[in-house]
XYZ file of C-alpha atoms in Angstrom:
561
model
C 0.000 0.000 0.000
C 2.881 2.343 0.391
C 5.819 3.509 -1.941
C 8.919 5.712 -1.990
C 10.391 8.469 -4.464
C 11.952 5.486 -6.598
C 9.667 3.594 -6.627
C 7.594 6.622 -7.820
C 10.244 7.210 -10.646
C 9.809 3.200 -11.767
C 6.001 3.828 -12.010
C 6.555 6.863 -13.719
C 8.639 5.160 -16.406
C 6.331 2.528 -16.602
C 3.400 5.032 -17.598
C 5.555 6.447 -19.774
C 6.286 3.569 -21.547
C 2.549 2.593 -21.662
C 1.790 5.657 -23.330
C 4.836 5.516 -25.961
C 3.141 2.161 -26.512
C -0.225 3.865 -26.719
C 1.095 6.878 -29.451
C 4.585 5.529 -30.938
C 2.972 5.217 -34.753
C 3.162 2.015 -35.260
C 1.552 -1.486 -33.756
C 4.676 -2.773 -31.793
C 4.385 -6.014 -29.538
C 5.234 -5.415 -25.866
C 8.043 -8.498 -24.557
C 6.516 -7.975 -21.230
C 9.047 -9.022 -18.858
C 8.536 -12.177 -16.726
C 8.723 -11.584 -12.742
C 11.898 -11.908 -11.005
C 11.888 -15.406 -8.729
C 13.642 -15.973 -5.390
C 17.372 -16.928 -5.656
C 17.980 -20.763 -6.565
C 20.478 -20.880 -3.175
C 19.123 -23.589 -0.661
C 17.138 -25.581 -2.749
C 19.767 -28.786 -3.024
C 18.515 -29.344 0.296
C 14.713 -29.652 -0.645
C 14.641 -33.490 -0.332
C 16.648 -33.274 2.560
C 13.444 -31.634 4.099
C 10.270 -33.254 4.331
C 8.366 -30.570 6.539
C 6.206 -28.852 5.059
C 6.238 -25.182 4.219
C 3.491 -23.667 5.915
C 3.171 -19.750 6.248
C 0.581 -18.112 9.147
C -0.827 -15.307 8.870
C -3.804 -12.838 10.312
C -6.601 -11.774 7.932
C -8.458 -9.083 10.387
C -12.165 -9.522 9.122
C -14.027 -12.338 7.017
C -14.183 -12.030 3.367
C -16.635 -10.466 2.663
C -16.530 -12.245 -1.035
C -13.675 -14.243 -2.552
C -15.417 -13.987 -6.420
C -13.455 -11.240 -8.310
C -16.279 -9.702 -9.739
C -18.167 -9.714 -6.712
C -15.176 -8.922 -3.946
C -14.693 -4.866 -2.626
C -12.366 -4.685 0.280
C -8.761 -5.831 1.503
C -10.390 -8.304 3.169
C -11.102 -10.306 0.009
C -8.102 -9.264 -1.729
C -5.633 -10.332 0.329
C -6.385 -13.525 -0.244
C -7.393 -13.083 -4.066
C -4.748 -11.620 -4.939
C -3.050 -15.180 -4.056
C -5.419 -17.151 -5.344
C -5.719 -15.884 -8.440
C -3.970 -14.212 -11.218
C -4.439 -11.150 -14.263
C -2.833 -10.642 -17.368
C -0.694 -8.760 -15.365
C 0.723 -8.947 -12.449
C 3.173 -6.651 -10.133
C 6.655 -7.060 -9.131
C 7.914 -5.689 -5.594
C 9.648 -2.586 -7.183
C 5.604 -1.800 -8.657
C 6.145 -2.517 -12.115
C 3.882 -4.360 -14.323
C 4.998 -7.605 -15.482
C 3.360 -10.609 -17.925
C 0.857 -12.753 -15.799
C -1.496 -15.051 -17.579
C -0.757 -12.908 -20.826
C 2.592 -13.785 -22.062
C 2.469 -10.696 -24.314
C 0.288 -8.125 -25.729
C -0.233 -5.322 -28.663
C -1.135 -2.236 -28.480
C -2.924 0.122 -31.626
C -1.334 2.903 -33.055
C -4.779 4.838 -31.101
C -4.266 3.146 -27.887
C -7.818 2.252 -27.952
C -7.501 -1.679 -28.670
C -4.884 -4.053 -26.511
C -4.667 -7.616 -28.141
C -3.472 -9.817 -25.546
C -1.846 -13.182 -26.104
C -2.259 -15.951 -23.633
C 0.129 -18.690 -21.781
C -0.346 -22.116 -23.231
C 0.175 -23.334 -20.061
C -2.133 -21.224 -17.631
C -4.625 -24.121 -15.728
C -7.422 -23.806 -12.965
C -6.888 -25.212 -10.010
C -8.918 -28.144 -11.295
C -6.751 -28.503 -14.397
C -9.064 -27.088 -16.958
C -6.981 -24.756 -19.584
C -7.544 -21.175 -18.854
C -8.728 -19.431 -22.022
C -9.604 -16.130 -23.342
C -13.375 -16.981 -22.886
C -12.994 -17.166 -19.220
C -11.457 -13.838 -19.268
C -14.025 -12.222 -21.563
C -16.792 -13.782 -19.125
C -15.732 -12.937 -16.361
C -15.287 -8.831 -16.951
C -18.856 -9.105 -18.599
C -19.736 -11.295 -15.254
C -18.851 -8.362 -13.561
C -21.106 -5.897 -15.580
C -23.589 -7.256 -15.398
C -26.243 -5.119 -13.640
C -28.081 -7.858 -12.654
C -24.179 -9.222 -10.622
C -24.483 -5.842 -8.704
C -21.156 -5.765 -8.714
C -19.711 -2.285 -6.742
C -16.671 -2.518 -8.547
C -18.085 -2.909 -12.024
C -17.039 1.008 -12.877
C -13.257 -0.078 -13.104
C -14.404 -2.273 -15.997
C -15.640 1.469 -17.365
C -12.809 1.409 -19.647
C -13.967 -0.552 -21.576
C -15.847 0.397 -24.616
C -19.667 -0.177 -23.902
C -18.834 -1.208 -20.272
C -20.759 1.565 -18.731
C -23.189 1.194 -21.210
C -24.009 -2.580 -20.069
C -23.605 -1.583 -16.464
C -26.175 0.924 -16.630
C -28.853 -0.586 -18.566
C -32.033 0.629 -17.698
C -34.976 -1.785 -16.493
C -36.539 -3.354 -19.419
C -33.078 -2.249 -21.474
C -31.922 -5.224 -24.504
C -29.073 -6.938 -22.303
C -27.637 -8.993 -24.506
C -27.598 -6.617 -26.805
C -25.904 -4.404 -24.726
C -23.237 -7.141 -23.852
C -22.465 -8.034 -27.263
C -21.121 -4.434 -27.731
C -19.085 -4.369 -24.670
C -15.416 -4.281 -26.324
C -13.929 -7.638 -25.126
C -13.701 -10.091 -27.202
C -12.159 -14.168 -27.015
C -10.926 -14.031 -30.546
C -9.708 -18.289 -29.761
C -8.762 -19.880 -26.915
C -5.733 -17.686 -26.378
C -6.029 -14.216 -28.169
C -8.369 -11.495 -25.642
C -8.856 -8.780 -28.043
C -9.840 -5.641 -25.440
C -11.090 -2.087 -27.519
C -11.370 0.892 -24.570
C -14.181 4.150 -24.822
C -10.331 6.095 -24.627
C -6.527 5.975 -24.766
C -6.163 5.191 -20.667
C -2.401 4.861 -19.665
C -2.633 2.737 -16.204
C -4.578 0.346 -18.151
C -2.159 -2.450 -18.031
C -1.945 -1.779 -14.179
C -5.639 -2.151 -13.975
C -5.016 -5.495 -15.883
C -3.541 -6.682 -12.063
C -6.466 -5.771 -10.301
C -8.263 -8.699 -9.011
C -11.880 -7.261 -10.528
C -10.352 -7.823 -13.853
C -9.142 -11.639 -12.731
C -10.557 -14.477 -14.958
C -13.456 -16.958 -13.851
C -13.824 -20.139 -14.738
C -17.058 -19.608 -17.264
C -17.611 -23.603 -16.863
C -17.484 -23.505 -13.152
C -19.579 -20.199 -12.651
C -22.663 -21.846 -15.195
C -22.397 -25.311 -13.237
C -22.773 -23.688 -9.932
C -23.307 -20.165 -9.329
C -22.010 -20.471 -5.511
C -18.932 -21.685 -5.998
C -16.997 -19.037 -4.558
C -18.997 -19.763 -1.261
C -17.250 -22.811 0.082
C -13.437 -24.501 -0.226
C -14.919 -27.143 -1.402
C -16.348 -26.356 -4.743
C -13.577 -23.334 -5.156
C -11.767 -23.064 -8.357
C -8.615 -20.715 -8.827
C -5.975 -19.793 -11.070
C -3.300 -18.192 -9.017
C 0.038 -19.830 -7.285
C -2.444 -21.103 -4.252
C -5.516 -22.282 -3.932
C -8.185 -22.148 -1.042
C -8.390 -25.655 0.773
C -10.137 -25.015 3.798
C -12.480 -21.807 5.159
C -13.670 -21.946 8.093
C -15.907 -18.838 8.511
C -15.063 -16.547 10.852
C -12.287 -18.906 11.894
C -10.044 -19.907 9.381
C -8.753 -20.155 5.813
C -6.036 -22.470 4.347
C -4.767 -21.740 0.933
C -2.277 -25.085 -0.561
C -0.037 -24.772 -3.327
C -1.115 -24.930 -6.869
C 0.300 -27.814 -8.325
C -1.921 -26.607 -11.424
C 0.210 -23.169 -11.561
C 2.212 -22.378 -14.630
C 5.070 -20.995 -12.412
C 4.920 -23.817 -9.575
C 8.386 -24.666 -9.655
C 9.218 -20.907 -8.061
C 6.645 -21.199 -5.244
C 8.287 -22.563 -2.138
C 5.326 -22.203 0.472
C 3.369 -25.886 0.496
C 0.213 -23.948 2.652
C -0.838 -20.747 3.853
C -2.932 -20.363 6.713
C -4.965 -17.725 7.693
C -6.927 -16.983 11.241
C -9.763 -14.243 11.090
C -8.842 -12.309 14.272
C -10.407 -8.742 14.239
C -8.304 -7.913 17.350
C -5.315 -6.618 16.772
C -4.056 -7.192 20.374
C -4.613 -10.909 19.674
C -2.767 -11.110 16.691
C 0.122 -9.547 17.962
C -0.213 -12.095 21.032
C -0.039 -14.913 18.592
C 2.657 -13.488 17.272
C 4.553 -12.917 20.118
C 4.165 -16.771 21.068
C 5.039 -18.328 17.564
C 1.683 -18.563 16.309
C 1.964 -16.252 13.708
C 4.600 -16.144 11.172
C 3.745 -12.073 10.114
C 1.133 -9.931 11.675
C -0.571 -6.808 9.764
C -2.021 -4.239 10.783
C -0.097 -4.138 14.438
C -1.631 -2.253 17.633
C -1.063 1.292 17.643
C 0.585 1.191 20.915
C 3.043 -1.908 19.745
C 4.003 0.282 16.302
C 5.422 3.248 18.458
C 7.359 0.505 20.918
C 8.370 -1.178 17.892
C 9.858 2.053 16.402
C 11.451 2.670 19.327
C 13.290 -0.284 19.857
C 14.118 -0.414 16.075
C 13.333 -4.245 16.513
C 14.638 -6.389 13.282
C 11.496 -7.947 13.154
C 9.655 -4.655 12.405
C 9.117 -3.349 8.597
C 7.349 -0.093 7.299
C 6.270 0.045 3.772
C 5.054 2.816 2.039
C 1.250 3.280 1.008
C -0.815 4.428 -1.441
C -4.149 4.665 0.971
C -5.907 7.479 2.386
C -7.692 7.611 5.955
C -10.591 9.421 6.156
C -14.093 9.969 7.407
C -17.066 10.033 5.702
C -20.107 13.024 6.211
C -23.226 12.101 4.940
C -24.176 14.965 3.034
C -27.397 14.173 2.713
C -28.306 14.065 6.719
C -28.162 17.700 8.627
C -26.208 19.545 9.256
C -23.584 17.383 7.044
C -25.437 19.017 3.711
C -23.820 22.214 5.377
C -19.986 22.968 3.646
C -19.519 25.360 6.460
C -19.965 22.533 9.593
C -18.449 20.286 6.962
C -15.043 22.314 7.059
C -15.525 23.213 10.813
C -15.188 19.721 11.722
C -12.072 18.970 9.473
C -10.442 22.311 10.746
C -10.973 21.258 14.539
C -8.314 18.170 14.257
C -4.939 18.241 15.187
C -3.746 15.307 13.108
C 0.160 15.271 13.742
C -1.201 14.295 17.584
C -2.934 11.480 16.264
C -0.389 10.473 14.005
C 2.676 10.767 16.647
C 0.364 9.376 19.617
C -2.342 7.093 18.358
C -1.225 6.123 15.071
C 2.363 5.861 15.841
C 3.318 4.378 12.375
C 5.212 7.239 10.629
C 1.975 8.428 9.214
C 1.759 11.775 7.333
C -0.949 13.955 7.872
C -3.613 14.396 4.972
C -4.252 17.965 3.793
C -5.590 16.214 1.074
C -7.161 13.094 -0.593
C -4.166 11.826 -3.295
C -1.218 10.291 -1.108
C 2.267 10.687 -1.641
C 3.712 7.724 -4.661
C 2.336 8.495 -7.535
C 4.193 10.496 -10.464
C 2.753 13.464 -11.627
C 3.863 15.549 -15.304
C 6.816 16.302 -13.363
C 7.493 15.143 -9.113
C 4.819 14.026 -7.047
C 1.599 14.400 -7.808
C 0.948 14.842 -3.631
C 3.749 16.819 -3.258
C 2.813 18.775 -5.972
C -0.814 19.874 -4.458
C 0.958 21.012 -0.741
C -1.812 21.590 2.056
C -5.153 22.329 0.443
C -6.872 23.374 3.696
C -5.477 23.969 6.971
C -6.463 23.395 10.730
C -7.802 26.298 12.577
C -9.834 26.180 15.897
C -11.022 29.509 16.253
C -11.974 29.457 12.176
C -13.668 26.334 12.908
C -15.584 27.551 15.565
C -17.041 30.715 13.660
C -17.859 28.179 10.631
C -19.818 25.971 12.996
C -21.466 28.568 14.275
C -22.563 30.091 11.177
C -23.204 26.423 9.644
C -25.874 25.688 12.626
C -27.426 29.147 11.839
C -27.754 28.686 8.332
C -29.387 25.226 8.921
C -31.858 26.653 11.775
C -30.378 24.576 14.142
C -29.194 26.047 17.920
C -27.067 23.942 18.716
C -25.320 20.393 16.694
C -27.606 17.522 16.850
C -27.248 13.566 18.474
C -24.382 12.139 15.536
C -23.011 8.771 15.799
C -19.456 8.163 14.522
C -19.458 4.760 13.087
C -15.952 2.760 12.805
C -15.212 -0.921 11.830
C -13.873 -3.616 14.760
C -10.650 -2.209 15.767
C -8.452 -1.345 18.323
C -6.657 1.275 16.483
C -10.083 2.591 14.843
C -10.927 3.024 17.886
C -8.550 4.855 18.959
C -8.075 7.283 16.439
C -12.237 8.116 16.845
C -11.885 8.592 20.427
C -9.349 11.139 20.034
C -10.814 12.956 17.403
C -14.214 12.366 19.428
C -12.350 14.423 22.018
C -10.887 17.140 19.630
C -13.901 18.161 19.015
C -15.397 18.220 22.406
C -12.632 20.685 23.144
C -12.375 22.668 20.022
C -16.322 22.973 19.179
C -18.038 22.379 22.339
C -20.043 18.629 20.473
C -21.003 15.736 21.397
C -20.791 12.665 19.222
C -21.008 8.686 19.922
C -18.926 5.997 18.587
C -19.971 3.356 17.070
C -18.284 0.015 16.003
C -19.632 -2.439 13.779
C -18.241 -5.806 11.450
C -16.437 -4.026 8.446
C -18.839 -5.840 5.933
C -21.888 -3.986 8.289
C -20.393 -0.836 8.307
C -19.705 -1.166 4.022
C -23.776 -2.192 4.064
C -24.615 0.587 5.925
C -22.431 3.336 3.707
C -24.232 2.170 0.834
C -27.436 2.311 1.800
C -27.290 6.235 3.249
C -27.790 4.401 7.289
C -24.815 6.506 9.106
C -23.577 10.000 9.790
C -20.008 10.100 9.773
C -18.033 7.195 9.170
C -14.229 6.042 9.191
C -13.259 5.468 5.785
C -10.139 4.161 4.075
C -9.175 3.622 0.570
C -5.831 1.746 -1.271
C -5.513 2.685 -4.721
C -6.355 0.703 -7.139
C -3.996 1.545 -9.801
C -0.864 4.247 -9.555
C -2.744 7.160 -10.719
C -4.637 10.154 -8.639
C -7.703 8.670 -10.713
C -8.126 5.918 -8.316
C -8.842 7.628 -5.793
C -10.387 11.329 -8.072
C -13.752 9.257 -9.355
C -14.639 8.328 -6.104
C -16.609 10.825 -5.502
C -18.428 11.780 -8.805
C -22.215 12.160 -8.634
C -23.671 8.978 -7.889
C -20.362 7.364 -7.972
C -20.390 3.612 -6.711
C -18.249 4.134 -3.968
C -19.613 8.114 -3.300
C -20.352 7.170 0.525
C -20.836 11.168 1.484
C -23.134 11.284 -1.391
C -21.685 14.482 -2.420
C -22.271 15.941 -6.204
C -20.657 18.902 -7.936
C -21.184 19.611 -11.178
C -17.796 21.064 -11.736
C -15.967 18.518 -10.213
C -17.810 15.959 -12.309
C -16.591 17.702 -15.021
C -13.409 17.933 -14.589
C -12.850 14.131 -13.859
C -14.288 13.768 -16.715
C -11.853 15.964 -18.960
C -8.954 14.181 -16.752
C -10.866 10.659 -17.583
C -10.635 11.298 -21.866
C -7.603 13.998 -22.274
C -4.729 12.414 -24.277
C -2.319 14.882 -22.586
C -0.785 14.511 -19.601
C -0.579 17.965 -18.452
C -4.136 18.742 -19.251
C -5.200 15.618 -17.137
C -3.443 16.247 -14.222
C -4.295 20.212 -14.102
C -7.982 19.027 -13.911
C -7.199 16.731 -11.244
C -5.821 18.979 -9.089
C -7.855 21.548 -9.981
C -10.962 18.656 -8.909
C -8.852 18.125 -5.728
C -9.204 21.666 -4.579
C -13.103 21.684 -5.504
C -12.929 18.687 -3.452
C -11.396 19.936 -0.406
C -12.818 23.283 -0.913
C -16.446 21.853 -0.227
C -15.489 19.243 2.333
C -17.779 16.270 1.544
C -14.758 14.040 3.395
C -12.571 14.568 6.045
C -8.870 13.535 5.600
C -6.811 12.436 8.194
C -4.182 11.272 7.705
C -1.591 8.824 4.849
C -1.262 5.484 5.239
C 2.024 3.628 6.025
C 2.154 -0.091 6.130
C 3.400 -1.626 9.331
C 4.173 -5.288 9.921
C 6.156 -7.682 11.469
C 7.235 -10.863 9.784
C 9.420 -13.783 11.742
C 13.293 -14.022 10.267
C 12.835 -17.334 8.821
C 10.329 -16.088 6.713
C 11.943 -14.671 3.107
C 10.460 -12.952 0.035
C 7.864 -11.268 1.248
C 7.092 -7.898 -0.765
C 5.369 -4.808 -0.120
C 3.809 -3.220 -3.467
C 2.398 0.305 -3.028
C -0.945 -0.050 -3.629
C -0.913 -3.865 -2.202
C -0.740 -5.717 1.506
C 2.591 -8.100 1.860
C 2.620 -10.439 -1.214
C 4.138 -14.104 -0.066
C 3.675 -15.549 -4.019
C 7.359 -16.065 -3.675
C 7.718 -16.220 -0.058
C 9.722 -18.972 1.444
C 10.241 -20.652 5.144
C 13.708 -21.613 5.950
C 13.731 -24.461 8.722
């Protein structure tokens, strides 16, 4: 989830080269490179050693889904993302590498990609994986009737949004047959896009463009449900879920790249406790534990312990407003409440993890025309108590309102949630003279509830999808799939939009940023602060990798005994 300025130059050169791809003049193939494997040293002694492999690991809630086109948190992906496998996938230095495509074209327009397919990709059940099960599986996943919340990333595709937004009573096969992916045979995916889009290969790694199985999905539309009847295409697949309890991910002996995987299982406990985990830890339990106890982090930073890693992060953490409950619809109580916090205290004493504080929504990691695109925007609004107070004020007025009505501040199970929404729960008891309640609910209740309008501020976090502000920009167009604050701004809309089908860089980024300060001007969200990445992993545990805009990958991982 996190990233640092080289790795923000490798990104930047990898856009680059998509785009040179995109508008060289002429229809070059791409020699995508294959992923750099784990050093060869060690492995004469593989017969020597007949114990098993067997990594353990903390997943803090229960999947909420583990279908790609159905799956919308890092609950789900964590384990997805291991489980199965895109076109693409990314190396540890964040740079997009062949996965299931072995190579691909791309027009003169960059509006059509032509992908070409390994020979050797399988499903866990040893069934070739073909171009038909990728085609499927995007138009799986737009399908309005699927109700997929993720279905907008597939947007890029020409006639995607079209098929996703069919009216009631709208042709849908019709519609389908003009979204623009198409199984030319077995192993050519021919994929026309609505507009040139540069991270598209990145978005080819995202796990809501993963392949299905299209003769596992007709047979039995649950699959995805139970181990049992669970069909992958990754380097593991899913043995054993216990819900609630337990998962258990095996080795795909169906995997083109087997050979390179060293880990026989992976095990997972569902433990939304963070104290727990590191407990578990602590006694050999747990091989690596993420996310860690606020209170651990700062002891762990202290004591510089060997065992203790920060990556970098490409995730915002914020709360929610419902704009559409009072006096949240107000900009001026909107910005009161984001003045009144003094984030470097909760970043120094709750957080504790080398956390920045957010004067904006884009994090730090992603390139820009020139620099940082974060770095770039500085502060875009500032704290200020006695500003705060006279916005409040006049925000209450404006709404008829006295004094600021009964709110509940709703967070997802966790320690450190907790934390953080006690202190700002306390900020603004001394800054504004309000009362609010806290509130902590499953994660998958709390994602019900933001969809469905039932809250009034919420904690919030998103990981980019993709290394580009746009991943985290179209979240909040009107009527945006994941617009939780329900905000709209015509303007704003607008300029995503110029940003979404510009051809030149400059001009896309200008109307990002110039979105970004629309954005923070009116307030719908509240930043707080960038995320870091935190975790401790046991020294007989190797490989593990950190991409920025991913929790630690163990695809390569290995256990020496």
């Amino acid at each position: 989830m996190k990233r640092k300025l080289s790795v923000g130059l490798v990104l930047l050169l990898s856009i680059f080269l998509a785009l040179s791809g995109c508008f060289s003049g002429d229809s070059s193939t791409n020699e995508p490179k294959e992923p750099e494997t784990p050093s060869e040293e060690g492995k004469d002694n593989e017969e020597e050693n007949t114990e098993p492999k067997i990594l353990r690991l903390n997943n803090n809630e229960e999947p909420g889904s583990l279908h790609p086109g159905i799956a919308q948190g890092t609950h789900d992906s964590w384990i997805l993302e291991h489980a199965f496998e895109g076109l693409t996938k990314k190396t540890q230095e964040g740079e997009i590498v062949a996965g299931v495509a072995k190579e691909w074209k791309i027009s003169d327009d960059g509006l059509t990609y032509t992908f070409t397919l390994r020979d050797d990709a399988k499903w866990s059940n040893g069934d070739p994986v073909t171009a038909h099960d990728f085609e499927y599986a995007w138009k799986f996943a737009l399908n309005p009737e699927t109700a997929s919340t993720y279905a907008y990333q597939l947007y890029y595709i020409a006639g995607g949004a079209e098929y996703n937004g069919a009216k009631e009573g709208a042709d849908l096969q019709a519609l389908q047959d003009q979204v623009g992916v198409k199984a030319l045979d077995d192993t050519t995916l021919e994929v026309k896009l609505a507009q040139p889009t540069a991270y598209f290969l990145d978005l080819t790694s995202f796990y809501t463009y993963y392949p299905i199985s299209k003769k596992v999905q007709e047979e039995n539309p649950n699959w995805y449900q139970e181990a049992e009847t669970f069909v992958s295409n990754g380097a593991f697949k899913l043995t054993e879920w216990k819900h609630k309890e337990s998962l258990k991910l095996e080795k795909n002996e169906n995997y083109y790249d087997k050979d390179n995987i060293n880990l026989d299982e992976v095990h997972f406990v569902i433990i939304d406790d963070e104290n727990t985990a590191w407990q578990m830890y602590q006694s050999g339990e747990l091989d690596l534990v993420y996310p860690l106890p606020q209170d651990v982090i700062g002891q762990l930073v202290s004591t510089k312990d060997p065992e203790f890693q920060i990556g970098t992060d490409l995730s915002t953490y914020y709360y929610n407003l419902n704009n559409d409950k009072k006096p949240f619809n107000n900009v001026k109580v909107r910005k009161a409440l984001a003045m009144a916090i003094d984030r470097q205290t909760i970043v120094e004493h709750v957080a504790q993890g080398g956390q920045p504080p957010a004067f904006s929504v884009v994090p730090p990691g992603i390139p820009d025309v020139s620099g940082d695109y974060q770095e770039n925007n500085g502060k875009l609004f500032e704290e200020n108590v006695e500003e705060a107070k006279k916005l409040l004020e006049e925000g209450l007025a404006e709404e008829g309102l006295s004094e600021f009505p009964k709110v509940t501040l709703t967070y997802n199970t966790s320690e450190g949630h907790k934390r953080i929404a006690e202190a700002v729960q306390e900020m603004w008891r001394k800054n504004l003279g309000i009362e609010i309640t806290l509130e902590n609910v499953e994660f998958q209740v709390k994602l019900d509830r933001e969809k469905a309008g039932d809250y009034e501020i919420s904690r919030a976090g998103w990981v980019g999808d993709y290394v580009d502000p746009m991943t985290f920009m179209d979240l909040w167009v009107t009527d945006g799939p994941y617009n939780d604050a329900n905000w709209s701004n015509t303007e704003y809309d607008e300029l995503i939009n110029t940003a979404k089908t510009s051809l030149d860089p400059e001009v896309r980024m200008k109307a990002m940023h110039d979105a970004e300060k629309i954005l923070m001007d009116e307030m719908p969200i509240i930043p707080v602060y960038f995320y870091t990445k935190p975790f401790t992993v046991k020294p007989h545990v190797t490989g593990i990798y950190t991409p920025i805009n991913r929790y630690p990958q163990f695809i390569y991982a290995d256990i020496k005994n």
